[in-house]
Tab-separated table of C-alpha atoms in Angstrom:
chain	number	residue	atom	x	y	z
A	162	UNK	CA	0.000	0.000	0.000
A	163	UNK	CA	1.283	3.440	-0.900
A	164	UNK	CA	2.045	5.533	2.165
A	165	UNK	CA	3.517	8.867	3.143
A	166	UNK	CA	4.638	9.523	6.705
A	167	UNK	CA	5.337	12.950	8.135
A	168	UNK	CA	7.182	13.741	11.328
A	169	UNK	CA	6.799	15.336	13.715
A	170	UNK	CA	3.011	15.625	13.601
A	171	UNK	CA	3.070	18.858	15.557
A	172	UNK	CA	5.649	21.395	16.625
A	173	UNK	CA	5.567	24.556	18.709
A	174	UNK	CA	8.405	27.031	18.294
A	175	UNK	CA	9.203	30.684	18.947
A	176	UNK	CA	9.563	33.333	16.312
A	177	UNK	CA	13.024	33.271	14.827
A	178	UNK	CA	13.555	29.542	15.295
A	179	UNK	CA	14.446	27.243	12.412
A	180	UNK	CA	12.305	24.167	11.836
A	181	UNK	CA	12.795	21.018	9.780
A	182	UNK	CA	9.828	18.974	8.627
A	183	UNK	CA	10.348	15.388	7.544
A	184	UNK	CA	8.483	13.330	4.991
A	185	UNK	CA	9.224	9.704	4.095
A	186	UNK	CA	7.387	7.640	1.538
A	187	UNK	CA	6.870	4.148	0.206
A	188	UNK	CA	5.021	4.203	-3.093
A	189	UNK	CA	4.998	2.537	-6.464
A	190	UNK	CA	5.349	4.627	-9.615
A	191	UNK	CA	6.735	7.771	-8.007
A	192	UNK	CA	6.480	10.867	-10.178
A	193	UNK	CA	7.140	13.764	-7.814
A	194	UNK	CA	6.874	14.953	-4.226
A	195	UNK	CA	4.970	18.078	-3.311
A	196	UNK	CA	4.733	20.284	-0.235
A	197	UNK	CA	1.638	22.324	0.590
A	198	UNK	CA	0.751	24.827	3.315
A	199	UNK	CA	-2.791	24.685	4.678
A	200	UNK	CA	-4.316	27.429	6.793
A	201	UNK	CA	-7.908	26.311	7.426
A	202	UNK	CA	-8.688	26.457	3.743
A	203	UNK	CA	-7.186	25.445	0.423
A	204	UNK	CA	-3.789	23.762	0.500
A	205	UNK	CA	-1.462	26.203	-1.204
A	206	UNK	CA	1.402	24.900	-3.298
A	207	UNK	CA	4.934	25.374	-1.991
A	208	UNK	CA	7.302	23.074	-3.883
A	209	UNK	CA	7.396	20.219	-6.338
A	210	UNK	CA	10.478	17.996	-6.265
A	211	UNK	CA	11.354	15.426	-8.865
A	212	UNK	CA	15.126	15.048	-8.719
A	213	UNK	CA	17.350	14.031	-5.830
A	214	UNK	CA	19.735	16.482	-4.259
A	215	UNK	CA	18.469	19.641	-5.918
A	216	UNK	CA	17.359	22.156	-3.330
A	217	UNK	CA	14.384	24.337	-4.083
A	218	UNK	CA	14.159	27.673	-2.308
A	219	UNK	CA	11.496	30.287	-1.873
A	220	UNK	CA	12.351	33.014	0.593
A	221	UNK	CA	12.804	31.454	4.020
A	222	UNK	CA	11.555	28.064	2.846
A	223	UNK	CA	13.637	25.391	1.190
A	224	UNK	CA	13.170	21.737	0.384
A	225	UNK	CA	15.173	18.817	-0.895
A	226	UNK	CA	14.427	15.275	-2.008
A	227	UNK	CA	16.414	12.054	-1.540
A	228	UNK	CA	15.041	9.424	-3.898
A	229	UNK	CA	17.473	6.782	-2.698
A	230	UNK	CA	16.446	7.021	0.943
A	231	UNK	CA	12.855	7.944	0.010
A	232	UNK	CA	12.429	11.124	2.006
A	233	UNK	CA	12.193	14.861	1.759
A	234	UNK	CA	12.696	17.699	4.199
A	235	UNK	CA	11.160	21.140	4.318
A	236	UNK	CA	13.149	23.805	6.156
A	237	UNK	CA	11.786	27.093	7.415
A	238	UNK	CA	14.319	29.568	8.757
A	239	UNK	CA	13.629	32.625	10.922
A	240	UNK	CA	10.055	31.500	11.519
A	241	UNK	CA	7.256	34.064	11.835
A	242	UNK	CA	3.788	33.766	13.359
A	243	UNK	CA	2.404	33.749	9.827
A	244	UNK	CA	4.137	30.437	9.243
A	245	UNK	CA	1.707	28.797	11.677
A	246	UNK	CA	-0.214	26.282	9.573
A	247	UNK	CA	-0.472	22.627	8.688
A	248	UNK	CA	2.235	21.532	6.259
A	249	UNK	CA	1.261	18.697	3.970
A	250	UNK	CA	3.602	16.381	2.112
A	251	UNK	CA	2.164	14.536	-0.885
A	252	UNK	CA	3.575	12.124	-3.440
A	253	UNK	CA	2.279	12.112	-6.998
A	254	UNK	CA	1.905	8.563	-8.297
A	255	UNK	CA	0.562	7.020	-11.448
A	256	UNK	CA	-1.447	3.804	-11.587
A	257	UNK	CA	-2.487	2.441	-14.941
A	258	UNK	CA	-4.201	5.298	-16.690
A	259	UNK	CA	-4.768	7.200	-13.475
A	260	UNK	CA	-2.786	9.498	-11.257
A	261	UNK	CA	-3.283	10.785	-7.747
A	262	UNK	CA	-1.636	12.428	-4.780
A	263	UNK	CA	-0.958	10.349	-1.675
A	264	UNK	CA	-0.819	12.653	1.346
A	265	UNK	CA	0.770	12.372	4.754
A	266	UNK	CA	-1.270	13.328	7.805
A	267	UNK	CA	0.245	16.778	7.915
A	268	UNK	CA	2.445	18.576	10.430
A	269	UNK	CA	0.842	21.287	12.552
A	270	UNK	CA	3.320	24.113	13.135
A	271	UNK	CA	2.616	26.758	15.741
A	272	UNK	CA	4.942	29.753	15.883
A	273	UNK	CA	4.562	31.793	19.050
A	274	UNK	CA	5.615	35.447	19.244
B	661	UNK	CA	-8.300	34.355	-13.439
B	662	UNK	CA	-10.508	32.685	-10.858
B	663	UNK	CA	-9.133	29.716	-9.019
B	664	UNK	CA	-10.915	26.458	-8.280
B	665	UNK	CA	-14.349	27.387	-6.950
B	666	UNK	CA	-16.233	25.156	-4.585
B	667	UNK	CA	-19.685	25.577	-3.137
B	668	UNK	CA	-21.178	25.473	-0.705
B	669	UNK	CA	-18.302	26.268	1.629
B	670	UNK	CA	-20.212	24.893	4.589
B	671	UNK	CA	-23.100	22.464	4.536
B	672	UNK	CA	-25.096	20.948	7.388
B	673	UNK	CA	-27.204	17.897	6.721
B	674	UNK	CA	-29.252	15.609	8.924
B	675	UNK	CA	-28.543	11.897	8.830
B	676	UNK	CA	-30.250	10.339	5.822
B	677	UNK	CA	-30.311	13.487	3.693
B	678	UNK	CA	-28.360	14.033	0.502
B	679	UNK	CA	-25.322	16.292	0.173
B	680	UNK	CA	-24.351	17.755	-3.167
B	681	UNK	CA	-20.981	19.484	-3.495
B	682	UNK	CA	-20.001	21.475	-6.571
B	683	UNK	CA	-16.636	22.291	-8.053
B	684	UNK	CA	-15.813	24.599	-10.932
B	685	UNK	CA	-12.214	23.996	-12.056
B	686	UNK	CA	-9.861	26.729	-13.099
B	687	UNK	CA	-10.598	28.106	-16.541
B	688	UNK	CA	-9.383	25.742	-19.224
B	689	UNK	CA	-8.744	22.851	-16.830
B	690	UNK	CA	-10.308	19.568	-17.855
B	691	UNK	CA	-8.952	17.312	-15.086
B	692	UNK	CA	-10.736	17.300	-11.725
B	693	UNK	CA	-9.873	15.440	-8.531
B	694	UNK	CA	-11.827	15.108	-5.297
B	695	UNK	CA	-10.128	14.544	-1.942
B	696	UNK	CA	-11.608	14.093	1.529
B	697	UNK	CA	-10.001	15.283	4.739
B	698	UNK	CA	-11.269	13.749	7.961
B	699	UNK	CA	-10.496	15.479	11.268
B	700	UNK	CA	-6.834	15.049	12.228
B	701	UNK	CA	-6.118	13.200	8.987
B	702	UNK	CA	-4.406	14.048	5.748
B	703	UNK	CA	-6.243	14.365	2.467
B	704	UNK	CA	-7.379	11.087	0.916
B	705	UNK	CA	-7.947	10.633	-2.800
B	706	UNK	CA	-11.516	9.858	-3.801
B	707	UNK	CA	-11.997	10.217	-7.535
B	708	UNK	CA	-10.336	11.533	-10.697
B	709	UNK	CA	-12.498	12.781	-13.554
B	710	UNK	CA	-12.091	14.269	-16.964
B	711	UNK	CA	-14.932	15.834	-18.904
B	712	UNK	CA	-17.744	13.241	-19.078
B	713	UNK	CA	-15.418	10.455	-17.908
B	714	UNK	CA	-14.590	8.885	-14.567
B	715	UNK	CA	-10.916	7.922	-14.826
B	716	UNK	CA	-10.393	6.497	-11.352
B	717	UNK	CA	-12.912	6.147	-8.534
B	718	UNK	CA	-10.876	3.713	-6.469
B	719	UNK	CA	-10.882	5.999	-3.431
B	720	UNK	CA	-14.606	6.495	-3.322
B	721	UNK	CA	-16.860	4.342	-1.098
B	722	UNK	CA	-18.833	1.924	-3.248
B	723	UNK	CA	-22.184	2.905	-1.819
B	724	UNK	CA	-23.890	6.287	-1.433
B	725	UNK	CA	-21.106	8.273	-3.154
B	726	UNK	CA	-21.050	9.302	-6.795
B	727	UNK	CA	-19.258	11.913	-8.862
B	728	UNK	CA	-19.666	13.427	-12.275
B	729	UNK	CA	-18.026	16.052	-14.464
B	730	UNK	CA	-20.443	16.868	-17.291
B	731	UNK	CA	-19.551	18.468	-20.582
B	732	UNK	CA	-21.069	21.711	-19.345
B	733	UNK	CA	-21.142	22.884	-15.762
B	734	UNK	CA	-19.313	22.044	-12.586
B	735	UNK	CA	-18.194	18.710	-11.241
B	736	UNK	CA	-20.596	17.321	-8.627
B	737	UNK	CA	-19.803	15.060	-5.704
B	738	UNK	CA	-23.010	13.549	-4.417
B	739	UNK	CA	-23.427	11.765	-1.101
B	740	UNK	CA	-26.749	10.044	-0.530
B	741	UNK	CA	-28.184	9.116	2.876
B	742	UNK	CA	-25.394	10.848	4.752
B	743	UNK	CA	-24.109	9.438	8.041
B	744	UNK	CA	-22.099	11.114	10.803
B	745	UNK	CA	-18.900	9.557	9.493
B	746	UNK	CA	-19.276	11.552	6.263
B	747	UNK	CA	-18.556	14.755	8.200
B	748	UNK	CA	-15.333	16.031	6.667
B	749	UNK	CA	-13.799	18.650	4.433
B	750	UNK	CA	-14.112	17.808	0.752
B	751	UNK	CA	-11.498	19.393	-1.503
B	752	UNK	CA	-11.655	19.652	-5.241
B	753	UNK	CA	-8.534	20.167	-7.331
B	754	UNK	CA	-7.948	20.727	-11.019
B	755	UNK	CA	-5.129	20.641	-13.500
B	756	UNK	CA	-4.741	21.573	-17.136
B	757	UNK	CA	-3.651	18.331	-18.743
B	758	UNK	CA	-3.145	16.088	-15.753
B	759	UNK	CA	-0.141	16.078	-13.453
B	760	UNK	CA	1.718	13.504	-15.505
B	761	UNK	CA	2.165	16.194	-18.115
B	762	UNK	CA	3.991	18.231	-15.492
B	763	UNK	CA	1.063	20.464	-14.692
B	764	UNK	CA	0.540	21.709	-11.180
B	765	UNK	CA	-2.645	20.746	-9.410
B	766	UNK	CA	-4.609	23.586	-7.792
B	767	UNK	CA	-6.949	23.118	-4.857
B	768	UNK	CA	-10.229	24.803	-4.064
B	769	UNK	CA	-11.000	26.112	-0.607
B	770	UNK	CA	-13.023	23.070	0.325
B	771	UNK	CA	-16.584	22.262	1.307
B	772	UNK	CA	-17.065	21.461	4.990
B	773	UNK	CA	-19.843	18.941	5.487
B	774	UNK	CA	-21.318	18.452	8.938
B	775	UNK	CA	-23.834	15.676	9.486
B	776	UNK	CA	-26.017	16.082	12.567
């Protein structure tokens, strides 16, 4: 069965801290790994990773994929209260003529002032 | 350029009633996906549709649930005879040509169903 596991499931930090979110996966027919941020509404796209070892950056956020060890990390530096959200890791897989995202349970980040 | 539009945003139904959730994909998108998010859980795939075709409904319960994406109009997720366990957030997503073509998938803001 395809599965995606995120850790930790929740984290409370202070503004300015750096956090690392982990995502491991076991799937067949891997196409890409995606990170989303969810704040009580639509998951908003952060990164899509397809190749190992290539870091993607967007401001204070960065992410990297290891296809050999089957995991990805999402780093957030100098956290702000606005970073408080649920961070979702998802793996895009194909099955026959179909395709879907397999999600982890999400990691709830709380950034306190 | 409007994003993925879902309505209603919140819906309350009594046990045994029907719930009908609508999703209008982004303009030009012909691939629609429905996901369900139960409390404290991640999103779970339900169904993948293209215009007038169900491509994959492997994540949808066999009974009471159905989905369609007609040639004209929004995609509809229909839940008949709702039970308390159907209470969840239902997210619709769309993409231009399907993710396997490298297209990003965009999510709507969700429809929160509460069964009382």
